[in-house]
Coordinates of C-alpha atoms and ligand atoms in Angstrom, one line a residue:
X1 CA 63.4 55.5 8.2
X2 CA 60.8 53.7 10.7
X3 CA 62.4 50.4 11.5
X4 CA 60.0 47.3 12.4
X5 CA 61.1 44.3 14.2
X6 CA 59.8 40.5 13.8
X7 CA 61.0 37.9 16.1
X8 CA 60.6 34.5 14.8
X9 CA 59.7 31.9 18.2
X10 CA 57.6 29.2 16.9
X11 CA 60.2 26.7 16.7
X12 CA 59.8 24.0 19.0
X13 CA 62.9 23.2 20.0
X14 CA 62.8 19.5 19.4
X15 CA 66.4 18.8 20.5
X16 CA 66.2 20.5 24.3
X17 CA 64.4 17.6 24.9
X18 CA 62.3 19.8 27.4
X19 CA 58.9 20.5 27.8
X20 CA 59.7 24.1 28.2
X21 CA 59.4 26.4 25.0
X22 CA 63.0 26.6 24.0
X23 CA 62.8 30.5 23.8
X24 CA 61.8 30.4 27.7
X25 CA 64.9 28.6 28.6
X26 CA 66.8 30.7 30.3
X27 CA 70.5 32.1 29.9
X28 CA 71.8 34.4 32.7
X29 CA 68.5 33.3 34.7
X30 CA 66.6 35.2 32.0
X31 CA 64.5 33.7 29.4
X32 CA 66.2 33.6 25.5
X33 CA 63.6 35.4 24.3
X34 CA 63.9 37.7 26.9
X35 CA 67.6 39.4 25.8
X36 CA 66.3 39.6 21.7
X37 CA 63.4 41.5 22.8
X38 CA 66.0 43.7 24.9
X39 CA 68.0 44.2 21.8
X40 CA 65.0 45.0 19.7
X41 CA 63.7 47.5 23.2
X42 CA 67.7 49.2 22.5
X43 CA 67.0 49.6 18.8
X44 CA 63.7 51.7 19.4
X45 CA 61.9 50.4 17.0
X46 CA 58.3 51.5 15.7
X47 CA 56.8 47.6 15.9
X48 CA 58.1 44.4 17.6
X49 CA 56.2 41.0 16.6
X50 CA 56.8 38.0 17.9
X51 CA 55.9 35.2 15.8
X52 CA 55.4 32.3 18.0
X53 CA 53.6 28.9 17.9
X54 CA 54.6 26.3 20.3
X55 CA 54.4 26.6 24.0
X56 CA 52.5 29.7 22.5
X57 CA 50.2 30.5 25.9
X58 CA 53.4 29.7 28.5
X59 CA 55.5 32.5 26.0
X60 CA 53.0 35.4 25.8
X61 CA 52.3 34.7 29.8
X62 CA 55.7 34.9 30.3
X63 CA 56.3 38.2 28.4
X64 CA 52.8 39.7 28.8
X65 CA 54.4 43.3 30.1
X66 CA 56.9 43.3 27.3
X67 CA 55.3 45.6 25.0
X68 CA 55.2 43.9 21.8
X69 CA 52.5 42.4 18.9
X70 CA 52.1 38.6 19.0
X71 CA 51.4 36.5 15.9
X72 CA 50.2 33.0 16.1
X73 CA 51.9 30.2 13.3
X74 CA 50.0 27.8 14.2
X75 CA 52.2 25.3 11.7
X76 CA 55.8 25.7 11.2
X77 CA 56.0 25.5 7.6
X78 CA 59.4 27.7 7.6
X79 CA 61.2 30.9 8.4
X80 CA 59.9 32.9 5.3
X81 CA 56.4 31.6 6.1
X82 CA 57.0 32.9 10.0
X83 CA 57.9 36.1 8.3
X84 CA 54.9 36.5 6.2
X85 CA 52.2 36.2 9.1
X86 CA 54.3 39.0 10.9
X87 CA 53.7 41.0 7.4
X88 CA 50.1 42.2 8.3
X89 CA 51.1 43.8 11.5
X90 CA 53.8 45.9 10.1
X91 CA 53.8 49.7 9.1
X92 CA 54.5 48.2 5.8
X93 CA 57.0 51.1 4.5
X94 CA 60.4 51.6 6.4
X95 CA 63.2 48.8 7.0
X96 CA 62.0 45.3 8.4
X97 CA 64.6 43.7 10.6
X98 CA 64.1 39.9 11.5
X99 CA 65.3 38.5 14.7
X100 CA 65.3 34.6 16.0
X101 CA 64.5 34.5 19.4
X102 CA 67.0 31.5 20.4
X103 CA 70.0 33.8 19.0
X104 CA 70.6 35.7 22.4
X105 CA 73.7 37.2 22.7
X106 CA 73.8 39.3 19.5
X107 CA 74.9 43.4 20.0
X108 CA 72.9 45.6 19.8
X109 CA 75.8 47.4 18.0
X110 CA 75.6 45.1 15.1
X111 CA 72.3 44.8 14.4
X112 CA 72.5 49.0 13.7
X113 CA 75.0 48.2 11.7
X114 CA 73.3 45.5 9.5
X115 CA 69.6 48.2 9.4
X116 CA 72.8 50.9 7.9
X117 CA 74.0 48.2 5.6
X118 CA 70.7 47.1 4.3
X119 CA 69.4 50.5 3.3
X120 CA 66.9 50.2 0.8
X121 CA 68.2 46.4 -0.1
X122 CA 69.1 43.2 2.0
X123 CA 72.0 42.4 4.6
X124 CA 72.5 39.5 6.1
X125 CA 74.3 38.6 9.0
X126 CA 76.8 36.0 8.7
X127 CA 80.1 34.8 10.7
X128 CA 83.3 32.4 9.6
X129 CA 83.0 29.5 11.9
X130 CA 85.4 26.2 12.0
X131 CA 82.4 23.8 11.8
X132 CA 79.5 25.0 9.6
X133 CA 77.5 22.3 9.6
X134 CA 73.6 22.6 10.2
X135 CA 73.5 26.3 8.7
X136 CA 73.1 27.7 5.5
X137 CA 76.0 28.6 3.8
X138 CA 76.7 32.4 2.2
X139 CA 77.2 31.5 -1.5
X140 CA 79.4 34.3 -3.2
X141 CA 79.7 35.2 -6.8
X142 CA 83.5 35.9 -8.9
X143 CA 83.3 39.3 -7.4
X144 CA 83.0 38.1 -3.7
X145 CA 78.9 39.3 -3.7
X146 CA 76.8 37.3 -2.0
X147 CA 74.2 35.0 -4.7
X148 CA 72.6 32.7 -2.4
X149 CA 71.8 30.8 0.5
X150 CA 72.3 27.7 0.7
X151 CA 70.5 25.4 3.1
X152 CA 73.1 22.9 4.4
X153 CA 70.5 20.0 3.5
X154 CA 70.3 21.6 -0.3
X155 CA 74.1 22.5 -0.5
X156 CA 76.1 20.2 -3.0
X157 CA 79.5 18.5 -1.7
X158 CA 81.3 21.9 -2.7
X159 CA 78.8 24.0 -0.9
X160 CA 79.0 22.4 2.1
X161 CA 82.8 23.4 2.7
X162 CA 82.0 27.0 2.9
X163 CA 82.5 27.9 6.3
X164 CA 81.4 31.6 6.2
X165 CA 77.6 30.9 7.4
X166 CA 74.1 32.9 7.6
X167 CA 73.1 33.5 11.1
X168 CA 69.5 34.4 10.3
X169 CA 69.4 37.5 11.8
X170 CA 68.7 39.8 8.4
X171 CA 67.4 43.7 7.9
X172 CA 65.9 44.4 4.3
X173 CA 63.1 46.8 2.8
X174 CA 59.9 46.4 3.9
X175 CA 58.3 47.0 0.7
X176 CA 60.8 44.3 -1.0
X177 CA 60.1 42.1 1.5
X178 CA 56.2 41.8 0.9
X179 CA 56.9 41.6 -2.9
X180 CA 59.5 38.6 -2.2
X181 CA 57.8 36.5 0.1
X182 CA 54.8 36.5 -2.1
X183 CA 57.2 34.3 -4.9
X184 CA 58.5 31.6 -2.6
X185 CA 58.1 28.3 -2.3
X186 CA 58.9 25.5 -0.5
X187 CA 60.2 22.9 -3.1
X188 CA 63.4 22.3 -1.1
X189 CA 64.9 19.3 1.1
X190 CA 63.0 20.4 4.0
X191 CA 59.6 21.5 2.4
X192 CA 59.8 24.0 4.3
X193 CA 59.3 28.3 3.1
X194 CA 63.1 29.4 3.6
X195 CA 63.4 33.4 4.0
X196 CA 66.5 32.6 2.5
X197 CA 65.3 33.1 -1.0
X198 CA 65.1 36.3 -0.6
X199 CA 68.8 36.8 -1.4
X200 CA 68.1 34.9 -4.6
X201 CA 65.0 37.1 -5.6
X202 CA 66.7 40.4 -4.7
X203 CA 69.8 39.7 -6.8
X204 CA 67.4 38.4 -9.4
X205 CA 66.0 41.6 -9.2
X206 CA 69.6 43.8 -9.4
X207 CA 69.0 44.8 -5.3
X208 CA 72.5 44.4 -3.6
X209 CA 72.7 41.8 -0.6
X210 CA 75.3 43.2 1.8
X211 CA 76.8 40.9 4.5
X212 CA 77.6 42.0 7.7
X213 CA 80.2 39.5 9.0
X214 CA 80.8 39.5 12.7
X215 CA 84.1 38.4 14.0
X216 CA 82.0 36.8 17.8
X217 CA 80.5 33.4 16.2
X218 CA 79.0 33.1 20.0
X219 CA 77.1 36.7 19.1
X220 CA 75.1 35.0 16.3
X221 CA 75.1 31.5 18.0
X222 CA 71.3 29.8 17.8
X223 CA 70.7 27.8 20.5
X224 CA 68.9 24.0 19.6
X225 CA 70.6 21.8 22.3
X226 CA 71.1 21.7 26.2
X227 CA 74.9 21.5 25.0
X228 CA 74.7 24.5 22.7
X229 CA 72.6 26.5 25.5
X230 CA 75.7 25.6 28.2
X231 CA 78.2 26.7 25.5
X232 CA 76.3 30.0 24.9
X233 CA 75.8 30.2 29.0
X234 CA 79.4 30.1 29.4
X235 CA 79.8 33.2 26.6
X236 CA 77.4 34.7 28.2
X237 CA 78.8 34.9 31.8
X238 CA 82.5 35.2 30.3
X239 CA 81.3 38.4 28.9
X240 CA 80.2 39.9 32.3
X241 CA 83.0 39.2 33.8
X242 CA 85.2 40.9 31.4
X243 CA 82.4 44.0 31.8
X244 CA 83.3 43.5 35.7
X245 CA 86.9 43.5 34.8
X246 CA 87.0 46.2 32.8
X247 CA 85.2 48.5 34.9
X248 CA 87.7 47.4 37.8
X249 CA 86.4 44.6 39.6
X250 CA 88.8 41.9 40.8
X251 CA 87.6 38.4 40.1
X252 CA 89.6 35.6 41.5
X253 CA 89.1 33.6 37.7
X254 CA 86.2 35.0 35.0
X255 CA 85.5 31.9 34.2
X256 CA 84.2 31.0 37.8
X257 CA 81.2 33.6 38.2
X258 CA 77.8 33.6 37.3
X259 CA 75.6 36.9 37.1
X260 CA 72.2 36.5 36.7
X261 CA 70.5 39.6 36.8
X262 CA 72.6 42.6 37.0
X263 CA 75.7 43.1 39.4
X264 CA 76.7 46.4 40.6
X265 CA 80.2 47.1 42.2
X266 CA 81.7 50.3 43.5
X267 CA 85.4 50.5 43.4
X268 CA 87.6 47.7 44.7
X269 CA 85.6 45.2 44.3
X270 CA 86.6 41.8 45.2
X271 CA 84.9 38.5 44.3
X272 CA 86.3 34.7 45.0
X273 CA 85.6 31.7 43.0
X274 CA 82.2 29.9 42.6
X275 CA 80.1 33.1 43.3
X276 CA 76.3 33.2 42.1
X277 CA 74.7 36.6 41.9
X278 CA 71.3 36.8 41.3
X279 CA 68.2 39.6 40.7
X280 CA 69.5 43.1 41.8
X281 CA 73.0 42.8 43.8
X282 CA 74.9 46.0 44.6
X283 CA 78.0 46.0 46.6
X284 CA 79.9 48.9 47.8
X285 CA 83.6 50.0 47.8
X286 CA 85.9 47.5 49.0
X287 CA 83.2 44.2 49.2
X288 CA 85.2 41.4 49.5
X289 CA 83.1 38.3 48.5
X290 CA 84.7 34.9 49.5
X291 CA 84.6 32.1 47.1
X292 CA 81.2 30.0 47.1
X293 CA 78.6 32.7 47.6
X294 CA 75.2 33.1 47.1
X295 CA 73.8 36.4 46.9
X296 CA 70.4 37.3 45.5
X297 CA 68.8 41.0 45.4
X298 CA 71.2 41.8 48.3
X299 CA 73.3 45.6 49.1
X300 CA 76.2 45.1 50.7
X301 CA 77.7 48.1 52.2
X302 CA 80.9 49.6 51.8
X303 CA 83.8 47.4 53.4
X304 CA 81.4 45.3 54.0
X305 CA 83.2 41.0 53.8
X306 CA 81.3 38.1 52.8
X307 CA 82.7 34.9 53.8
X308 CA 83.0 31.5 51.9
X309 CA 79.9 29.6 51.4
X310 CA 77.0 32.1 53.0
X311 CA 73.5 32.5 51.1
X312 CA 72.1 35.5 50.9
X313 CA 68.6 36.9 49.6
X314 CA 66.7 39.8 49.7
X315 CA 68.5 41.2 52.5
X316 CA 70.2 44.4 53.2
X317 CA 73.8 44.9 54.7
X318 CA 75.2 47.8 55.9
X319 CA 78.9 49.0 56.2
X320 CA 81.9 47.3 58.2
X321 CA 79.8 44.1 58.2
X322 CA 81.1 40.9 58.7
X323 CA 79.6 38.0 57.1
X324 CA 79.7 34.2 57.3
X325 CA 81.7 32.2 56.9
X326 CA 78.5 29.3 56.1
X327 CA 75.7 32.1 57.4
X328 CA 72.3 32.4 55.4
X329 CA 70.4 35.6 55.1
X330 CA 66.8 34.8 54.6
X331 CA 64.2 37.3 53.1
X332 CA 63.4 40.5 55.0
X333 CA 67.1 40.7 57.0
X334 CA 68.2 44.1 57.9
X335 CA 72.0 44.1 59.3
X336 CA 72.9 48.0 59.5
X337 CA 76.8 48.9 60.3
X338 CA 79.4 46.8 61.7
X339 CA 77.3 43.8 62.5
X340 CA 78.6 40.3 62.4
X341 CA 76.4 37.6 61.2
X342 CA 78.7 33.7 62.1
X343 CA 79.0 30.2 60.7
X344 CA 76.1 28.3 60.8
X345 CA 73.6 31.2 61.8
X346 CA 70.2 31.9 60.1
X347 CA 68.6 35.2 59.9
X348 CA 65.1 36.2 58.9
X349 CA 62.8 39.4 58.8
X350 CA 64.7 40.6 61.3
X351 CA 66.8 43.7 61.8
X352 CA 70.3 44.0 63.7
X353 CA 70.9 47.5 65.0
X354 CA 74.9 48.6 64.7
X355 CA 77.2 46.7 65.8
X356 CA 75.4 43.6 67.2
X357 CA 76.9 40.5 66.9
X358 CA 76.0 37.0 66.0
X359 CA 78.8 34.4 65.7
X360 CA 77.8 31.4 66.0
X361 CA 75.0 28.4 65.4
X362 CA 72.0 30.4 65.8
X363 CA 68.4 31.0 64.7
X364 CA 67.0 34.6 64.5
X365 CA 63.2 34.8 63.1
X366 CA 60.9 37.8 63.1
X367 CA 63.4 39.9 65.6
X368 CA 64.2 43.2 66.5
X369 CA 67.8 43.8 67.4
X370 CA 69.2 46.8 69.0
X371 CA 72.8 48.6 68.7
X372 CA 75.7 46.2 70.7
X373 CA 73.9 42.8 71.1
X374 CA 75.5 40.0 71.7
X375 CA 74.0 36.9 71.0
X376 CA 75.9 33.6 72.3
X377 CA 75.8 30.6 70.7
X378 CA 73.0 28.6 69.8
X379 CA 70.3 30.9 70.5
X380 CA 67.5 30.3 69.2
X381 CA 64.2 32.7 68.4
X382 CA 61.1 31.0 68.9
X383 CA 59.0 32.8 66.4
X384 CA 56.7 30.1 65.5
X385 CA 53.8 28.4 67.8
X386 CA 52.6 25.9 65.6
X387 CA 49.7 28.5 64.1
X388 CA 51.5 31.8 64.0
X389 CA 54.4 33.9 64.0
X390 CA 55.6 36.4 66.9
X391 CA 58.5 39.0 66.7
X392 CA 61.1 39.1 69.2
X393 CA 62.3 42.7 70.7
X394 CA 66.0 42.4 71.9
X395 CA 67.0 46.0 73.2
X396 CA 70.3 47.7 72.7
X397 CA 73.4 46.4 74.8
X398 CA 71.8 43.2 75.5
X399 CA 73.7 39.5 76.4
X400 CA 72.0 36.9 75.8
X401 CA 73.6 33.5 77.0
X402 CA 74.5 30.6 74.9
X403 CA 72.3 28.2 74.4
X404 CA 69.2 30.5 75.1
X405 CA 65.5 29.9 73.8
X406 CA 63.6 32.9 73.5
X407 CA 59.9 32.4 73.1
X408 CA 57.9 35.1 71.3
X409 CA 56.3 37.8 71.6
X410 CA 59.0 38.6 74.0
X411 CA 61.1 41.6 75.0
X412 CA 64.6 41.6 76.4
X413 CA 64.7 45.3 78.0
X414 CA 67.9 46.9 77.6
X415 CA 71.3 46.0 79.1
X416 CA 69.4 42.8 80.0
X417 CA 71.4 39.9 80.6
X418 CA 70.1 36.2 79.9
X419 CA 71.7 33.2 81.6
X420 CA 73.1 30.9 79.0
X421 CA 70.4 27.8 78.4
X422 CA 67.8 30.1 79.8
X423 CA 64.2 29.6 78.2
X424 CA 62.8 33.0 78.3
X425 CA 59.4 33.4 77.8
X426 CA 58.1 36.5 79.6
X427 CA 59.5 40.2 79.2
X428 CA 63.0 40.7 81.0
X429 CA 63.8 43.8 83.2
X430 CA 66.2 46.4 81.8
X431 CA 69.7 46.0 82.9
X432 CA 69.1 43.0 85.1
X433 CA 70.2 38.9 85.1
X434 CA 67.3 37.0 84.2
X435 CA 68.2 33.4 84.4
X436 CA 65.5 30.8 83.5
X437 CA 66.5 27.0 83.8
X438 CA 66.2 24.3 86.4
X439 CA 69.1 24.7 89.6
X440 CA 71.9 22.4 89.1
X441 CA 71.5 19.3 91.6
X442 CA 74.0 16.3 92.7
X443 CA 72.5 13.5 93.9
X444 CA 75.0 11.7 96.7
X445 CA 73.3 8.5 96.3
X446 CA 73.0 7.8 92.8
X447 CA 74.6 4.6 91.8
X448 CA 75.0 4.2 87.7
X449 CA 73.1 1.4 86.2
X450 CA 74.6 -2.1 86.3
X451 CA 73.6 -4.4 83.2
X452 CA 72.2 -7.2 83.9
X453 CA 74.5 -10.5 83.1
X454 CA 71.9 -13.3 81.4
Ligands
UD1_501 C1 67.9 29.0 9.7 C2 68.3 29.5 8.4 C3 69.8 29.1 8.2 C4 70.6 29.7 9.3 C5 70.1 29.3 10.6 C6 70.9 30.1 11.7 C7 66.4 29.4 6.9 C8 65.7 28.7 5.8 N1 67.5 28.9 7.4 O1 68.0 27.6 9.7 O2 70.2 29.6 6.9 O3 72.0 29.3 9.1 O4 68.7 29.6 10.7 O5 70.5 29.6 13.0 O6 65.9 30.5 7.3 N2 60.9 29.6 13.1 C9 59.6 30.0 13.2 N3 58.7 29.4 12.3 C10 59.1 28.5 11.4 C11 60.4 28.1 11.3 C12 61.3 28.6 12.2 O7 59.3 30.8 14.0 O8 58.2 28.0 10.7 C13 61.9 30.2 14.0 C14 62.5 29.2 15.0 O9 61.8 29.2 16.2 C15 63.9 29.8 15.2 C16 64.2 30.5 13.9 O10 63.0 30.7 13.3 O11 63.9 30.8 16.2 C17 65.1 29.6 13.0 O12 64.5 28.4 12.8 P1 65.3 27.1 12.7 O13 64.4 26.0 12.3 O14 66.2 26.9 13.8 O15 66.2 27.4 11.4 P2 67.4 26.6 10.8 O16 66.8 25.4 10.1 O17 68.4 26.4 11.9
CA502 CA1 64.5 24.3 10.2

């Protein structure tokens, strides 16, 4: 049976208190509307609408490659009223399943069960949760059968102790549907056209409702708060890290890790406390991350370590690599094996050949590295003139001094050797001392300065 999706996003969100759409605030650095649409992609279904309304030109922009139909409500005048613009778009035979898009974390698992559980009928989602207030409650009948829905603003006294709530998310008939949301109307507490009476119009009409209760409540979770999005955050990421877990990763404590994007580890994996990984990370067997890391679209190679408090981005690092710890790997870094990158050093669109060595405080811009340099501390590329940028070529088996200022364009030949606090600012020799700085002079006569009493 062809199965259509609609994803109702025209809510505004009043209670994010943000200017941002509420479905383009993002959990795991990814937009909320972003994982539904994922689900619906998973589900392979014939249509996907997206019924959206405020923020509507920021959303579309935002999702403009993903593939699906966009309807505009310009009015929010309810959920069943969201469905029915979606109507026109639809196949119009087959299974309709409705999504919201600030319910994120649902699985994809569930939702094939509740399309198997609808059939030619209605199921509804629903969940047993400790505090049910703000949702509609799943009114059974003597037999346990679902009646009604109940609007927590509509429900009497006695409703509103149900605890076993609708979590919106609901598959049903398509044909059904149409015929349903043509009779409903909107004299209710919030005027508002509630899908939800389309559980009362099917069992009017002898079509069994089926629930589909899910044991997660943070799988059906909406999100209408900051506090309710941190909450659903921490579910999210807890999640992961169980996936990480699971597939043998050690993590020092799940509850201290945030993946934002998609983390892949090789076996014997180990990750410290505090750790940030965003984009596309991949780290090889035996990565040991150290607690406090920030690692964005990075590969770290096999027994590769990454040491407390380093920032890395869209940087590649080979095997037997030592990292930090406090080093930051800017854009465009290349370190291939057995390089080590100090505290308090800063690399950039450069590449270090094998084995070449970094430990401590230094800049390295726009450079070239070859196999077994060492660079001493507080060297310092000078990539930048004021108007453009030059490359520094440093050759394999090079020393370069502490304290040494290379100007670019500059090459240090091979084997070259740079006196430490040397400003370099021509091509060195290969396998010579080039030592650039003023000679060291005593002055005999100089007499320290004497303040003068007033
Ligand atoms: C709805 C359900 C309630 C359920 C709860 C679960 C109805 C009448 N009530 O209530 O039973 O427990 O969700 O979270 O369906 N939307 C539109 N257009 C509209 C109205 C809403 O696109 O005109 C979208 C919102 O952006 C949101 C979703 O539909 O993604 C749900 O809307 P919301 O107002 O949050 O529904 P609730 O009142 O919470
Ligand atoms: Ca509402």
């Amino acid at each position: 049976m062809p199965l259509d999706v609609i994803v109702l996003a025209a809510g505004q969100g009043k209670r994010m208190r943000s200017a941002l759409p509420k479905v383009l605030h993002p959990l795991g650095g990814r937009p909320l509307l972003a994982h539904v649409l994922d689900a619906a992609r998973a589900l392979h279904a014939r249509n996907t609408v997206v019924v959206h309304g405020h923020g509507a030109e920021a959303v579309r922009s935002a999702f403009a490659d993903a593939g699906v139909q966009w309807v505009l409500q310009a009015e929010q005048l309810g959920t069943g009223h969201a469905v029915q613009q979606a109507l026109p778009l639809l196949g119009g035979d087959g299974q309709v399943l409705i999504l919201y898009g600030d319910v994120p974390l649902v699985r994809v698992a569930n939702l094939e069960r509740l399309v198997q559980s609808a059939g030619d009928g209605v199921a509804v989602m629903t969940t047993e949760i400790d505090d049910p207030r703000g949702y509609g409650r799943i009114v059974r009948n003597g037999s346990g059968r679902v009646e009604r829905i109940v609007e927590e603003k509509d429900a009497t006294p006695q409703q509103q102790t149900i605890r076993e709530i609708n979590a919106g998310l609901m598959a049903l008939d398509a044909r059904r549907l149409s015929g349903w949301l043509a009779k409903i109307g909107n004299r209710n507490a919030q005027k508002e056209y509630y899908l939800t009476d389309v559980v009362t119009l099917a069992v009017k009409d002898g079509v069994p409702v089926n629930a589909v209760k899910v044991p997660d409540a943070s799988e059906v979770a909406g999100v209408n708060s900051k506090r309710e999005l941190a909450a659903l955050e921490r579910a999210f990421q807890l999640r992961q890290a169980e996936q990480l877990l699971d597939a043998g990763v050690s993590l020092a404590d799940p509850a201290r890790i945030d993946v934002r994007g998609t983390l892949e580890c090789a076996a014997e994996v180990a990750i410290d406390v505090n750790c940030i990984f965003e984009g596309r990370v991949v780290l090889g067997e035996r990565v040991h991350v150290g607690p406090n890391c920030v690692l964005r679209n990075v590969t770290v190679g096999a027994d590769s370590e990454v040491h407390a408090f380093s920032h890395l981005e869209d940087s590649e690092i080979g095997r037997r690599c030592r990292v930090g710890p406090y080093a930051r790997l800017r854009p465009g870094s290349s370190l291939a094996d057995e390089v080590h990158i100090g505290n308090f050093v800063e690399v950039k669109a450069s590449r270090l050949g094998t084995a070449s060595k970094a430990n401590h405080l230094s800049y390295i811009g726009d450079a070239e590295l070859g196999e077994r340099v060492n660079v001493g501390a507080g060297t310092i590329t000078c990539n930048y003139d004021g108007a453009a940028k030059h490359r520094t070529v440093i050759e394999d088996d090079c020393f370069i001094g502490s304290d040494a200022t290379l100007v670019a364009p500059v090459r240090i030949a091979r084997g070259s050797y740079i006196g430490a606090g040397s400003t370099i600012n021509k091509d060195t020799p290969a396998g010579q001392l080039t030592v650039a700085r003023a000679r060291q002079v005593s002055i005999a006569s100089w007499k320290p300065p004497t303040k003068k009493k007033t």
